[in-house]
Coordinates of C-alpha atoms in Angstrom, one line a residue:
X953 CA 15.3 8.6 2.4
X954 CA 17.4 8.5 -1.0
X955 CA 19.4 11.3 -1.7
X956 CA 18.5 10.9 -6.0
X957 CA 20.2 12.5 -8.5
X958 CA 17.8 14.8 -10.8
X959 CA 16.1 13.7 -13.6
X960 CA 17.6 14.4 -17.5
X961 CA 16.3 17.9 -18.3
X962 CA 15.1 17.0 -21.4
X963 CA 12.6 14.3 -20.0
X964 CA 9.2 15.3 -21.1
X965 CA 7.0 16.3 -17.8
X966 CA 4.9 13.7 -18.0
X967 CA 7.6 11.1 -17.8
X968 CA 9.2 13.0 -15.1
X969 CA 5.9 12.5 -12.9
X970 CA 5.8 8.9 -13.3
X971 CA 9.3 8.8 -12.2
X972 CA 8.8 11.0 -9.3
X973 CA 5.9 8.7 -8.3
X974 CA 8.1 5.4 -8.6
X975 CA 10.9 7.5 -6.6
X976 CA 8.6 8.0 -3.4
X977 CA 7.4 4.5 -3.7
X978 CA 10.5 3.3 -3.4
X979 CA 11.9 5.1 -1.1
X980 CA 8.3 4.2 0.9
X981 CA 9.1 0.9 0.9
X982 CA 12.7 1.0 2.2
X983 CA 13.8 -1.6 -0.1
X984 CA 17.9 -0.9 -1.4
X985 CA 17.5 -1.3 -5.5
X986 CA 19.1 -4.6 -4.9
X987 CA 15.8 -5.9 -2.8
X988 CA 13.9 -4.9 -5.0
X989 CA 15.6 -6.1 -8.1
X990 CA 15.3 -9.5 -6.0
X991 CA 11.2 -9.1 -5.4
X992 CA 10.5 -7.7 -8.8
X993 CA 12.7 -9.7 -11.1
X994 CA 14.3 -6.9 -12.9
X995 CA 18.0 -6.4 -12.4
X996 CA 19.4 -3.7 -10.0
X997 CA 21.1 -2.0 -13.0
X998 CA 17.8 -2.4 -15.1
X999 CA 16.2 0.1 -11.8
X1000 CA 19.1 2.1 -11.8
X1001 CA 17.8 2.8 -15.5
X1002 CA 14.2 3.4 -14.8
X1003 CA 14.3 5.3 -11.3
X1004 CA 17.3 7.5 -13.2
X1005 CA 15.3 8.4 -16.4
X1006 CA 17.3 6.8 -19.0
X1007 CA 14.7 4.2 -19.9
X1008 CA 11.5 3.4 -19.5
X1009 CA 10.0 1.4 -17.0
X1010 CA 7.9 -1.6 -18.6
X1011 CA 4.2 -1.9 -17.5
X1012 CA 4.9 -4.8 -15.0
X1013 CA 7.7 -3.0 -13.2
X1014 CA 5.3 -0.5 -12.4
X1015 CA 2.7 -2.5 -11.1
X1016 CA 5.3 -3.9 -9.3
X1017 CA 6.8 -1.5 -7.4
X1018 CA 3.2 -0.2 -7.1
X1019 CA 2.0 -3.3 -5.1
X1020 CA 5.5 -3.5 -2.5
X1021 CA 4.9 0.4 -1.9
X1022 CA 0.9 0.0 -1.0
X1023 CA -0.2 2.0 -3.7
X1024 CA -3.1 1.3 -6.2
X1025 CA -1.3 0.4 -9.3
X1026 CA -4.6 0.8 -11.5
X1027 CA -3.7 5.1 -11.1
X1028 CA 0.4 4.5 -11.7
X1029 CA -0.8 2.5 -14.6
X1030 CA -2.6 5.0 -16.2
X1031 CA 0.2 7.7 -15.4
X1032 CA 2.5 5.3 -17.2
X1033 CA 0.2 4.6 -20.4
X1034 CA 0.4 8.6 -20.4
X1035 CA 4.5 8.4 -20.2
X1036 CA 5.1 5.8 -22.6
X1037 CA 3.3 8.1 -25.2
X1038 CA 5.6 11.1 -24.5
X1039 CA 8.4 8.8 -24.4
X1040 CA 7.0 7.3 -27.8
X1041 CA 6.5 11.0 -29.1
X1042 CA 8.5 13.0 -26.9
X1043 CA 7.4 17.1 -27.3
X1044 CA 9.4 19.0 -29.8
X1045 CA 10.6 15.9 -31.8
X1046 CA 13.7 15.6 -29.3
X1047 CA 13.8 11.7 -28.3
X1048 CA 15.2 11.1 -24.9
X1049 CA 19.2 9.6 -25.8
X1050 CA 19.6 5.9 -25.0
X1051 CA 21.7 4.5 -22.5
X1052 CA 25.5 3.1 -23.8
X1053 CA 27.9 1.2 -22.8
X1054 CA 31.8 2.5 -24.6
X1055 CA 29.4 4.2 -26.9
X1056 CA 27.3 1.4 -28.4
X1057 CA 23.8 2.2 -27.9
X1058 CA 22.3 -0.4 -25.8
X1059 CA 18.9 -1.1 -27.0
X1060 CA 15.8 -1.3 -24.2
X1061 CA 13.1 -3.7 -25.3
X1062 CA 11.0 -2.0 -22.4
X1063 CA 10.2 1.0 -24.2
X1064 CA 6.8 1.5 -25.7
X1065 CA 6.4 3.0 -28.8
X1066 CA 3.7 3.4 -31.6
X1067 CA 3.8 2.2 -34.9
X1068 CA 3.5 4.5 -38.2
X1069 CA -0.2 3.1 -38.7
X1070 CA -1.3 2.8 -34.8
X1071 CA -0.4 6.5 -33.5
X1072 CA -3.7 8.0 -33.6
X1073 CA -5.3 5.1 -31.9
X1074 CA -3.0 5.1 -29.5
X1075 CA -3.0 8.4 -28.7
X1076 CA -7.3 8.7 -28.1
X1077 CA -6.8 5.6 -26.2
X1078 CA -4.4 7.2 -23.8
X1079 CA -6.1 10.2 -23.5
X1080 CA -9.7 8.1 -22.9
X1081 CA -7.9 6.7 -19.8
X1082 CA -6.2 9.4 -18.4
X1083 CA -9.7 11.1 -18.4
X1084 CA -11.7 8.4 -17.6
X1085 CA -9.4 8.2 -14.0
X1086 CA -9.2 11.8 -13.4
X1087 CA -13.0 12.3 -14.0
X1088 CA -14.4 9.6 -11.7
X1089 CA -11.9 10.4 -9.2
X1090 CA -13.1 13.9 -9.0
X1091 CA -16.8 13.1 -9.2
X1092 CA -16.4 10.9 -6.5
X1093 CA -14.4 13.3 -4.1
X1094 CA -17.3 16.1 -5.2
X1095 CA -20.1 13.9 -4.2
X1096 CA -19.1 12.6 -0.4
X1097 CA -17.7 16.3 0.2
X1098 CA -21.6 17.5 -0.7
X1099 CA -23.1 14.6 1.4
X1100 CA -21.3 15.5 4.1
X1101 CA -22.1 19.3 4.1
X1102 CA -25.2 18.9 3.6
X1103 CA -25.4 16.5 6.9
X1104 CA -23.7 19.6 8.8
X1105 CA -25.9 22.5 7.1
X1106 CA -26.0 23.2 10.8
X1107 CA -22.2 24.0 11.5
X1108 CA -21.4 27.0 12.8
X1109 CA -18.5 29.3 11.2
X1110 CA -18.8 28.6 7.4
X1111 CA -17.1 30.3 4.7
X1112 CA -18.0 29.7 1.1
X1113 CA -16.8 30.4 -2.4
X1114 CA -19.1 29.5 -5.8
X1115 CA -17.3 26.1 -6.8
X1116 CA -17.4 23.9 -10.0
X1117 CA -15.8 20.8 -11.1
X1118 CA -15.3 20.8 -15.1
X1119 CA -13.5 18.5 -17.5
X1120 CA -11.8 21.0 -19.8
X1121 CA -12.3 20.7 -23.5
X1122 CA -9.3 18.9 -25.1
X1123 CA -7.7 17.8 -22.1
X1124 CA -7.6 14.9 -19.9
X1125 CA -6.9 16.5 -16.4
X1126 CA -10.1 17.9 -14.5
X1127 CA -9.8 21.6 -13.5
X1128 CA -10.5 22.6 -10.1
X1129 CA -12.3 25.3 -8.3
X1130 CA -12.7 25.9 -4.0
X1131 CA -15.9 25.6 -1.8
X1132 CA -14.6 26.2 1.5
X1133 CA -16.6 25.5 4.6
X1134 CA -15.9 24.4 8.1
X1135 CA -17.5 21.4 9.3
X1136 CA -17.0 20.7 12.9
X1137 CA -14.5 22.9 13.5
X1138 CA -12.2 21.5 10.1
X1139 CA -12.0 23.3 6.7
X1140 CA -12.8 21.4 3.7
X1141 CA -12.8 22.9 0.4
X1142 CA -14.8 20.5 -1.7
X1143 CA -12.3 18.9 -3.8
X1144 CA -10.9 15.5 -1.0
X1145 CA -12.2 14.6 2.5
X1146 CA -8.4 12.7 3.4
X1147 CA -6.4 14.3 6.4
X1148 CA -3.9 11.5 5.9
X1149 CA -2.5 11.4 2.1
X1150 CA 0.7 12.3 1.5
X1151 CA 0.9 14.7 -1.5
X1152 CA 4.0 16.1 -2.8
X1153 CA 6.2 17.4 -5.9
X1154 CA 4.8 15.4 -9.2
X1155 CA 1.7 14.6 -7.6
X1156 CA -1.6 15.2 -9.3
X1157 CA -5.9 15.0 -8.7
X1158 CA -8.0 16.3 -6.2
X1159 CA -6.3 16.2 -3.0
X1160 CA -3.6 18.3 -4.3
X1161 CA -6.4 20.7 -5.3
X1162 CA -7.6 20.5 -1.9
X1163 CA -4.3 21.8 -0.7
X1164 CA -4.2 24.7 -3.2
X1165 CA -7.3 25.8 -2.1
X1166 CA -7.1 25.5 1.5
X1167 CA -3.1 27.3 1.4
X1168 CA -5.1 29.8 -0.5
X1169 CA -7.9 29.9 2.7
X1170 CA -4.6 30.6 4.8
X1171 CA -3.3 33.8 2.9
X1172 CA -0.5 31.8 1.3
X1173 CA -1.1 31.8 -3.0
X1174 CA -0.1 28.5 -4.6
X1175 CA -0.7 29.4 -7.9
X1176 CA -3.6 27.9 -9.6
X1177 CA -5.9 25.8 -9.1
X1178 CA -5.3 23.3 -11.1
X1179 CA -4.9 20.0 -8.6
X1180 CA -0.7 19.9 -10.3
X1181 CA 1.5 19.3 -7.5
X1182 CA 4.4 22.0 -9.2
X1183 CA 7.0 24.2 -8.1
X1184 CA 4.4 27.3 -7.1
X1185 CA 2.5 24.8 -4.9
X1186 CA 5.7 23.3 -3.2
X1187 CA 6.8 26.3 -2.6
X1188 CA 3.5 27.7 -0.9
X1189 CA 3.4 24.5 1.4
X1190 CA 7.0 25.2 2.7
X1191 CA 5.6 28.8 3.6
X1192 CA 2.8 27.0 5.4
X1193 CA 5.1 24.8 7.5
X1194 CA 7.3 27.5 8.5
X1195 CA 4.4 29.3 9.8
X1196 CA 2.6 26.6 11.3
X1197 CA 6.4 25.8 13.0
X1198 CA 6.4 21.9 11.5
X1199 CA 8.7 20.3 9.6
X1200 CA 9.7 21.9 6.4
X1201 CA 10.1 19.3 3.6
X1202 CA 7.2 20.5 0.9
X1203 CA 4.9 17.4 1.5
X1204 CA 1.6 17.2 3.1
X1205 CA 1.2 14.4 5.4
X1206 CA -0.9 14.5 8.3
X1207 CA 0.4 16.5 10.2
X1208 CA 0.5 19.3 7.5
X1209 CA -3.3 18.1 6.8
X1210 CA -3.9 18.7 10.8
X1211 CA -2.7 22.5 10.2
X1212 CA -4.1 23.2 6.9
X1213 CA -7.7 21.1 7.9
X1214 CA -7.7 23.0 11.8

């Protein structure tokens, strides 16, 4: 694994989750920056940029790097239409500095920005499609998590909160609530079926709601509910792997899924 440098404090947080998601990926697909200059097409000093926070990754880098690391890029897409509006508009009126060479600003054609006239467009447009892919992602893990309860109404050992899934007025994330119940000897809590995924820091959606809710079903308090894959929550999943005696690194992969599911 890279050993990266952290991200400019001032980046806005959504920028700093796309990055965070682009760091995993490639670090996932054990490609040095030079290799995957050579299979993208951008230079290595162009991903030393992007991966580093100075600049922002252009639309086809992403979807780049999304496709060598095995991840659907149609998600990192929308987390990037999300970024290049707080990059455009960053929070506070702070803009993040541009990179330099001897102290001439060097200019990066890559970042997207909004016109004087376009602004409000663009910002409904983003927040349409971050809510359109949080919403149907969370539908659709509510729906096969029902189905398969209700196949297993039968189980023995259940244990069950009142849940809800609701899209929170004036936002674009989905917040998230717990059912838990054991089916066939697992814990599911109504929010993701996986036992594979690997969730960690910057991380966002329903299976990272899963985990909050089931670390919560194991005595250990992540914080909120709120399927955000933050500091509280990373820290609670360390607590978990100490206990459960497995690896402590703060990400849920299977095995972590194994403890937290059994």
């Amino acid at each position: 694994m890279s050993r990266w440098k952290a991200l400019p404090a001032e980046l806005d947080p959504r920028v700093r989750q796309l990055l965070v998601r682009l760091r995993r990926l490639k670090d996932h697909s054990g490609l040095s920056v030079r290799q995957l200059a050579a299979r993208t097409g951008y230079s290595p000093k162009s991903w030393e940029r992007y991966l580093g926070g100075r600049s922002l990754p252009p639309r086809e880098a992403v979807e780049a790097l999304a496709r060598i690391g095995g991840d659907d890029p149609t998600r990192l897409l929308a987390l990037h239409e999300v970024a290049a509006e707080a990059w455009a508009n960053p929070r506070g009126g702070t803009a993040v500095p541009e990179p330099s060479v001897g102290g001439t600003a060097v200019p990066e054609p890559e970042i997207l920005s909004a016109g004087p006239d376009d602004g409000g467009t663009r910002s409904l447009r983003v927040a349409l499609v971050a809510g359109a892919v949080a919403l149907v992602l969370a539908v659709s893990s509510a729906v096969l998590v029902t189905m398969r309860l209700m196949d297993h109404d039968g189980g023995k050992g259940t244990e069950e909160t009142t849940t809800t899934v609701t899209l929170s007025a004036g936002t674009s994330a989905p917040s998230y609530t717990c059912r838990v119940k054991q089916v066939d000897g697992l814990w599911y809590a109504g929010n993701s079926l996986t036992r594979s995924a690997t969730v960690g820091y910057g991380d966002s959606g329903p299976a990272v709601a899963e985990v909050q809710c089931l670390l919560r079903r194991a005595g250990i308090s992540p914080g909120g509910i709120d399927g955000m894959f933050g500091p509280l929550t990373q820290g609670a999943v360390k607590a978990f792997q100490r206990q459960a005696r497995l690896d402590v690194d703060g990400v849920v992969g299977p095995h972590t899924w194994k403890a937290l599911r059994g």
